[in-house]
Amino acid sequence: MSFSSLLIMRHEMLLLVLILLLIAGEIFIPKHKKSSLVHLAIFLFGIHTAVGFLPADTETLFGGSFRTNDMIHLFKNILNVGVLILLLQSADWITDKLIGAEKGTEFFILLFSSLLGMYFMISAGDFLMFYIGLELSTLPVAALVAFDAGKRKSSEAGVKMILSAALASGISLFGISLLYAATGSIYFDVMAISMTSSSLSILGFVLFFAGLGFKISLAPFHFWTADVYEGAPIPVASFLSVISKGAAVFILLILMFTVMRPLIDAWQNMLYAIAILTMTIGNIFALRQKNMKRFLAYSSIAQAGFILLGLIAGTQLGASSIIYFVLIYIFSNLAVFGVVQAISNKTGLEHMDDYNGFYRTNPMLSLIMLLGLFSLAGIPPAAGFFGKFFLYTAAASEGYYLLVFLAVVNVTISLYYYLIVLRAMFIRTNDHPIPYFKNSLYMRLGLALTVIGILAIGMYSPIYEYIHSISSLLN
Amino acid sequence: MILGVSIYEILSLTTILFFIGIYGFFTRKNLISVLMSIELILNATVINFVVINKYMFPEKLEGAIFGIFIIAVAAAETALAIAIIINLYRQITSVEVDDTTTLKY
């Protein structure tokens, strides 16, 4: 191993340097200038994101534990862009709430540690690295959920998150140990060859799936989602629903299409049931929510169900449509969360009825919300339509017509509750609407990036073609 | 290898431990006991890894090393969980599961 091979781990190295720089900043920047840390962190992370787009080699390190190729680089870049937008949107909240309480640097360090864990999880070449990455990405987020240390809701959400996360990872580990017994190795490459469809390996796989199902909040493992999102600070809820879910989908995609490929008959049946359950439960519970954070939690559960449509196909088309959908989902969900956060920062209101008559006072924010929700629901000018369309195509081309039909029914239900929010904003009147307010530069930049993303990804087809060409690396 | 003890007996033990942990997680009324149930699950897993390594694939140490890492990560996980539970205790002076029901439905 030489110095140049460390450059293969460029994403991880840079992020680690960034974390260390922030610790140094926390020590050396005097107290009354602490707010400059926010600018520093966003600036450094912007550089990190830009450097990530440089082309990379296909390589493995540490005897196969760590591997990287063009597809894994794309995954990391997608996550980077998401985190950058998230930081831009939450800059105000950090400056107002955290810097005064001297917790600003901790927030960044925990957030970046979690992102570092996701990098390792995605790049893992064996189950040991995967497990460490999974824990490193989950534990800091649990600390972040309980970050409003003075609020009862936040602590309660933190307890629920850490206990369910620990249970999920424990069950997942038991599954990995059974898979180890069935194949005799923990390396993905070796396991993919020696995996056979026996009762032991299927039991191991089912238990293992629980851990990732928890992170993606699929139906039998979704109970924590709504509670944690409601109690957590909005930037953290946004991180959980967008970045954390995206990373888990990516590694699940890699594992299902390589290591678990021999068990495809078993997991297709399993995913069939889970997909229907997840979509239906997410949508039906979203109908009755009045708190925006809870509402978005159930909406994100429903969206996770749609992702399974591509997974169940098990083809290259399925893989590329999942990556494409997650990319769009990150932008659309960040747009919606951004608007909710902007309103909550200025007024502290999170209830749906508070949004009545919002369009008359703040037309720009309402239009961004409209675009984000249309993209989540899948209405044509927004990119979300194309994402869902490709997922349906992938599932239908493998003959899952009934599943696609049920998904379309679910989209119709979801359109109803997305429109409830828009009705409150555009049609309903209110004697005391939220007054006009002007957002800071960071927030406006963050929202503008999501709007560009939603419009550009849908219209500009080379993005999908690139993803499609790169997803052949899976097979 | 333990003389006179086959792998089936040890795996039965770990499976029983695992399900005691699951049962405890869902039935205990105290957050600390819930945490202890999770420890049972993790310890069952560690034994699983070591035993499978020793009895079935003794030529490599993959399972044993995995076990060490699980122990280390479990310690970190427990420390964080206890910190969060203490944080909750400061506000409601209780660690009962029934008292953590502000967030519901």
XYZ file of C-alpha atoms in Angstrom, chain A:
475
model
C 0.000 0.000 0.000
C 1.406 3.340 -1.016
C 0.462 6.946 -0.571
C -1.259 7.070 -3.935
C -3.678 4.331 -2.903
C -4.910 6.587 -0.123
C -6.008 9.033 -2.798
C -8.561 6.409 -3.851
C -10.267 7.179 -0.531
C -10.377 10.848 -1.466
C -13.949 11.442 -0.292
C -13.302 9.915 3.128
C -9.922 11.635 3.570
C -11.252 15.073 2.685
C -14.242 14.749 4.952
C -12.016 13.606 7.820
C -9.726 16.609 7.265
C -12.820 18.804 7.262
C -13.961 17.391 10.608
C -10.493 17.959 12.117
C -10.394 21.530 10.762
C -13.753 22.220 12.405
C -12.451 20.898 15.734
C -9.439 23.206 15.377
C -11.819 26.053 14.541
C -13.870 25.338 17.643
C -10.708 25.622 19.756
C -9.065 28.655 18.177
C -11.908 30.917 17.023
C -12.811 33.333 19.843
C -16.269 33.153 21.340
C -17.799 36.284 19.834
C -16.766 35.237 16.313
C -18.170 31.697 16.484
C -20.818 32.421 13.848
C -18.046 32.502 11.238
C -17.811 28.721 11.781
C -21.038 28.291 9.819
C -19.589 30.103 6.810
C -16.348 28.136 7.168
C -18.121 24.782 7.317
C -20.364 25.510 4.338
C -17.456 26.867 2.300
C -15.238 23.849 3.069
C -18.039 21.402 2.346
C -18.703 23.186 -0.958
C -15.057 22.609 -1.935
C -15.343 18.979 -0.837
C -18.434 18.524 -3.012
C -16.732 20.105 -6.014
C -13.587 17.969 -5.631
C -15.760 14.870 -5.456
C -16.794 15.322 -9.081
C -13.237 14.730 -10.364
C -13.040 11.384 -12.183
C -11.976 8.352 -10.186
C -10.424 4.930 -10.734
C -11.868 1.497 -10.089
C -9.877 0.074 -7.208
C -10.030 -2.063 -4.064
C -8.112 -1.437 -0.839
C -7.383 -3.279 2.423
C -7.600 -6.733 0.903
C -11.041 -6.141 -0.567
C -12.750 -4.460 2.404
C -12.951 -1.119 0.663
C -13.785 -0.817 -3.001
C -14.664 1.993 -5.280
C -15.785 2.470 -8.874
C -17.630 5.026 -10.957
C -21.014 4.031 -9.604
C -19.959 4.283 -5.955
C -18.441 7.681 -6.729
C -21.736 8.788 -8.221
C -23.542 7.672 -5.052
C -21.173 9.671 -2.864
C -21.541 12.730 -5.089
C -25.338 12.518 -4.904
C -25.142 12.381 -1.100
C -22.668 15.292 -1.080
C -24.958 17.513 -3.112
C -27.846 16.630 -0.801
C -25.870 17.486 2.327
C -24.647 20.744 0.782
C -28.215 21.870 0.058
C -29.246 20.779 3.549
C -26.446 22.856 5.114
C -27.394 25.902 3.063
C -31.020 25.567 4.180
C -30.189 25.080 7.839
C -27.497 27.798 8.113
C -29.996 30.229 9.688
C -31.199 27.696 12.226
C -27.625 26.854 13.242
C -26.681 30.517 13.594
C -29.768 31.427 15.612
C -30.224 28.416 17.849
C -26.920 26.593 18.144
C -24.069 29.106 17.978
C -25.441 30.984 20.998
C -25.636 27.741 22.978
C -22.094 26.854 21.828
C -23.277 23.723 20.041
C -22.678 24.759 16.428
C -19.478 22.812 15.846
C -20.881 19.673 17.438
C -23.746 19.754 14.969
C -21.389 19.864 12.005
C -19.070 17.210 13.419
C -21.915 14.788 14.132
C -23.493 15.423 10.734
C -20.216 14.908 8.872
C -19.359 11.791 10.928
C -22.660 10.315 9.895
C -21.908 11.136 6.261
C -18.463 9.523 6.669
C -20.167 6.371 7.923
C -22.373 6.374 4.836
C -19.311 6.614 2.580
C -17.792 3.565 4.257
C -21.096 1.728 4.128
C -21.487 2.322 0.393
C -17.856 1.467 -0.369
C -17.830 -1.639 1.820
C -16.422 -4.805 0.301
C -17.241 -7.031 3.273
C -19.840 -7.198 5.989
C -17.470 -5.958 8.693
C -16.876 -2.649 6.927
C -20.573 -2.493 6.110
C -21.531 -2.971 9.766
C -19.101 -0.336 11.021
C -20.316 2.098 8.367
C -23.936 1.406 9.265
C -23.304 2.096 12.954
C -21.186 5.167 12.248
C -23.976 6.567 10.119
C -26.748 5.783 12.643
C -25.279 6.695 16.041
C -24.400 10.375 15.350
C -27.882 10.907 13.925
C -29.418 9.549 17.122
C -27.377 12.118 19.042
C -28.550 14.802 16.614
C -32.203 13.840 17.090
C -31.842 14.471 20.831
C -30.008 17.721 20.126
C -32.662 20.065 21.535
C -31.558 18.968 24.990
C -34.084 21.171 26.762
C -37.124 19.870 24.885
C -38.962 16.795 26.054
C -40.090 15.827 22.551
C -36.550 15.848 21.244
C -35.182 13.622 24.019
C -38.083 11.259 23.643
C -37.492 11.017 19.897
C -33.804 10.371 20.600
C -34.609 7.474 22.941
C -36.981 5.951 20.407
C -34.446 6.321 17.614
C -31.437 4.849 19.437
C -33.343 1.883 20.896
C -34.997 0.924 17.607
C -31.727 1.440 15.740
C -29.880 -0.811 18.172
C -32.549 -3.511 17.874
C -32.494 -3.315 14.086
C -28.718 -3.563 13.896
C -28.733 -6.462 16.387
C -31.227 -8.458 14.315
C -29.304 -7.575 11.181
C -26.052 -8.835 12.747
C -27.662 -12.134 13.709
C -28.660 -12.478 10.068
C -25.120 -11.727 8.935
C -23.791 -14.441 11.263
C -26.156 -16.959 9.647
C -25.062 -15.830 6.189
C -21.475 -16.315 7.351
C -22.341 -19.856 8.425
C -23.952 -20.545 5.044
C -21.124 -19.220 2.881
C -17.960 -19.331 5.004
C -16.883 -15.780 4.313
C -17.823 -12.198 5.026
C -16.390 -10.828 1.768
C -19.017 -9.851 -0.794
C -17.047 -11.243 -3.736
C -16.589 -14.675 -2.150
C -20.150 -14.776 -0.808
C -21.634 -13.981 -4.208
C -19.974 -17.121 -5.603
C -20.627 -19.551 -2.747
C -24.175 -18.377 -1.898
C -26.815 -20.994 -2.598
C -30.542 -20.845 -1.972
C -30.801 -22.872 1.237
C -33.104 -22.389 4.225
C -30.189 -21.122 6.313
C -29.140 -18.440 3.857
C -32.744 -17.311 3.310
C -33.294 -16.997 7.088
C -30.046 -15.079 7.348
C -31.059 -12.788 4.539
C -34.485 -12.054 6.017
C -32.967 -11.117 9.384
C -30.272 -9.054 7.669
C -32.898 -7.194 5.647
C -34.506 -5.919 8.866
C -31.515 -3.684 9.590
C -31.592 -1.899 6.257
C -35.384 -1.952 6.188
C -35.241 0.048 9.405
C -32.997 2.700 7.859
C -35.168 2.990 4.743
C -38.284 2.775 6.995
C -40.035 -0.010 5.097
C -43.407 -1.145 6.352
C -42.915 -3.576 9.234
C -39.987 -1.487 10.515
C -41.438 1.992 10.043
C -42.901 2.729 13.484
C -40.045 4.944 14.633
C -40.216 7.239 11.599
C -43.113 9.544 12.397
C -42.241 9.942 16.091
C -38.582 10.668 15.432
C -39.280 13.132 12.621
C -41.743 15.037 14.778
C -39.441 15.294 17.768
C -36.206 15.980 15.913
C -35.083 19.449 14.815
C -36.179 20.017 11.184
C -32.676 19.868 9.605
C -32.133 16.502 11.301
C -35.509 15.176 10.160
C -34.622 16.339 6.674
C -31.240 14.567 6.901
C -32.920 11.354 8.062
C -35.523 11.344 5.340
C -33.217 12.295 2.493
C -29.544 11.484 2.992
C -29.762 8.585 5.425
C -32.513 6.907 3.430
C -30.681 7.494 0.147
C -27.451 5.925 1.414
C -29.312 2.877 2.737
C -31.106 2.441 -0.605
C -27.788 2.555 -2.452
C -26.102 -0.129 -0.350
C -29.261 -2.263 -0.403
C -29.207 -1.997 -4.201
C -25.562 -3.112 -4.338
C -26.104 -6.032 -1.950
C -29.332 -7.298 -3.517
C -27.936 -7.210 -7.036
C -24.566 -8.816 -6.246
C -24.350 -10.838 -3.020
C -28.009 -11.818 -2.699
C -28.516 -12.460 -6.418
C -28.690 -16.283 -5.933
C -31.650 -15.816 -3.564
C -33.611 -13.742 -6.080
C -36.659 -16.042 -6.116
C -37.017 -15.699 -2.359
C -36.546 -11.960 -2.091
C -38.757 -11.070 -5.008
C -41.730 -12.621 -3.210
C -40.761 -10.916 0.034
C -40.328 -7.494 -1.573
C -43.670 -7.881 -3.357
C -45.494 -7.993 -0.018
C -43.310 -5.330 1.616
C -43.734 -2.914 -1.300
C -47.534 -3.119 -1.173
C -47.588 -2.804 2.619
C -45.173 0.133 2.694
C -46.954 2.158 0.031
C -50.402 1.552 1.488
C -49.518 2.140 5.128
C -47.490 5.254 4.338
C -50.288 6.753 2.272
C -53.195 5.885 4.537
C -51.511 7.252 7.643
C -50.389 10.392 5.817
C -54.042 11.211 5.098
C -54.847 12.110 8.688
C -51.726 14.057 9.628
C -51.912 17.749 10.455
C -48.345 18.311 11.624
C -46.104 18.972 8.617
C -43.174 16.943 9.962
C -45.324 13.882 10.673
C -46.998 14.322 7.316
C -43.649 14.327 5.535
C -42.547 11.288 7.554
C -45.443 9.196 6.261
C -44.991 10.596 2.776
C -41.349 9.465 2.875
C -42.438 5.964 3.988
C -44.744 5.810 0.972
C -41.944 6.960 -1.334
C -39.713 4.171 0.025
C -42.363 1.691 -1.114
C -42.055 2.949 -4.678
C -38.288 2.455 -4.595
C -38.901 -1.271 -4.043
C -40.649 -1.428 -7.422
C -37.303 -1.005 -9.124
C -35.555 -3.382 -6.744
C -38.055 -6.162 -7.340
C -37.387 -6.092 -11.083
C -33.794 -7.178 -10.490
C -32.615 -5.870 -13.862
C -30.253 -3.133 -14.987
C -33.264 -0.985 -15.856
C -34.464 -1.427 -12.269
C -31.088 -0.392 -10.864
C -30.766 2.721 -12.988
C -34.361 3.764 -12.280
C -33.749 3.441 -8.528
C -30.638 5.637 -8.660
C -32.472 8.166 -10.818
C -35.498 8.162 -8.516
C -33.390 8.647 -5.392
C -31.590 11.570 -7.042
C -34.925 13.239 -7.818
C -36.359 12.327 -4.413
C -33.436 14.061 -2.690
C -34.090 17.299 -4.564
C -37.883 17.276 -4.206
C -37.934 16.335 -0.537
C -35.277 18.935 0.251
C -37.397 21.564 -1.501
C -40.417 20.726 0.677
C -38.391 20.456 3.873
C -36.643 23.722 2.973
C -39.920 25.624 2.803
C -41.199 24.028 6.027
C -37.954 24.996 7.692
C -37.999 28.554 6.378
C -41.495 29.031 7.824
C -40.587 27.354 11.092
C -37.438 29.475 11.487
C -39.332 32.739 11.145
C -42.564 31.895 12.939
C -42.158 28.551 14.739
C -45.347 27.226 13.082
C -45.486 23.639 11.830
C -49.225 22.966 11.695
C -50.939 22.564 8.338
C -53.753 24.997 9.165
C -51.211 27.725 9.879
C -50.349 27.673 6.172
C -53.809 28.975 5.159
C -53.487 31.955 2.839
C -49.719 31.613 2.626
C -49.675 32.226 -1.138
C -50.981 35.764 -0.764
C -48.186 36.813 1.531
C -45.250 34.667 0.345
C -45.840 33.663 -3.295
C -42.267 32.520 -4.029
C -42.072 30.024 -1.159
C -45.544 28.714 -2.023
C -44.489 28.096 -5.614
C -41.379 26.183 -4.484
C -43.603 24.084 -2.219
C -45.925 23.481 -5.182
C -43.057 22.299 -7.348
C -41.616 20.059 -4.611
C -44.956 18.427 -3.808
C -45.808 17.964 -7.507
C -42.457 16.285 -7.948
C -43.112 13.968 -4.979
C -46.579 13.150 -6.328
C -45.279 12.674 -9.867
C -46.978 15.323 -11.961
C -45.326 15.741 -15.390
C -43.397 19.025 -15.558
C -41.509 18.106 -12.393
C -38.811 15.437 -12.437
C -40.690 13.143 -10.064
C -42.943 12.016 -12.907
C -40.031 10.605 -14.877
C -38.593 8.911 -11.790
C -41.872 7.118 -11.063
C -42.414 6.363 -14.757
C -39.087 4.525 -15.035
C -39.783 2.575 -11.842
C -43.142 1.419 -13.257
C -41.458 0.497 -16.539
C -38.844 -1.575 -14.715
C -41.443 -3.489 -12.687
C -43.867 -3.931 -15.599
C -41.163 -5.234 -17.939
C -40.670 -8.140 -15.518
C -44.411 -8.875 -15.508
C -45.464 -7.322 -12.181
C -48.624 -5.749 -13.602
C -50.709 -6.068 -10.440
C -47.989 -4.412 -8.376
C -47.737 -1.525 -10.834
C -51.519 -1.143 -10.737
C -51.493 -0.969 -6.923
C -48.668 1.570 -7.084
C -50.706 3.760 -9.436
C -53.684 3.555 -7.059
C -51.362 4.638 -4.258
C -50.042 7.564 -6.279
C -53.618 8.746 -6.656
C -54.132 8.606 -2.893
C -50.851 10.441 -2.338
C -51.887 13.156 -4.780
C -54.907 13.825 -2.578
C -52.946 14.550 0.578
C -50.230 16.498 -1.213
C -53.001 18.696 -2.600
C -54.404 19.254 0.904
C -51.257 21.227 1.732
C -51.492 23.156 -1.513
C -55.187 23.864 -0.921
C -54.306 25.374 2.432
C -51.631 27.526 0.840
C -53.375 28.650 -2.348
C -57.154 28.453 -1.929
C -58.015 28.777 1.754
C -58.214 32.242 3.215
C -57.032 33.310 6.617
C -57.651 36.457 8.657
C -54.165 36.331 10.105
C -51.894 34.694 7.496
C -48.192 34.313 8.118
C -46.786 37.757 7.272
C -44.310 38.310 4.453
C -40.716 37.568 5.375
C -37.434 37.700 3.506
C -35.084 34.743 3.610
C -31.342 34.924 4.058
C -28.974 34.407 1.136
C -28.093 30.842 2.176
C -31.708 29.760 2.369
C -32.527 31.321 -0.985
C -29.503 29.615 -2.560
C -30.507 26.260 -1.041
C -34.064 26.545 -2.332
C -32.916 27.739 -5.762
C -30.636 24.699 -6.099
C -33.525 22.339 -5.380
C -35.734 24.076 -7.951
C -32.987 23.859 -10.585
C -32.496 20.208 -9.664
C -36.172 19.303 -9.948
C -36.549 21.002 -13.330
C -33.172 20.083 -14.839
C -33.050 16.388 -13.930
C -36.409 15.770 -15.548
C -35.694 17.732 -18.735
C -32.022 16.980 -19.339
C -31.913 13.362 -20.517
C -28.082 12.809 -20.528
C -28.293 12.521 -16.733
C -30.470 9.432 -16.994
C -28.369 8.017 -19.809
C -25.218 8.429 -17.723
C -26.845 6.695 -14.744
C -28.062 3.896 -17.010
C -24.616 3.345 -18.514
C -23.002 3.316 -15.081
C -25.464 0.912 -13.478
C -24.126 -1.898 -15.690
C -21.246 -2.052 -13.180
C -23.611 -3.896 -10.849
C -23.844 -7.069 -12.912
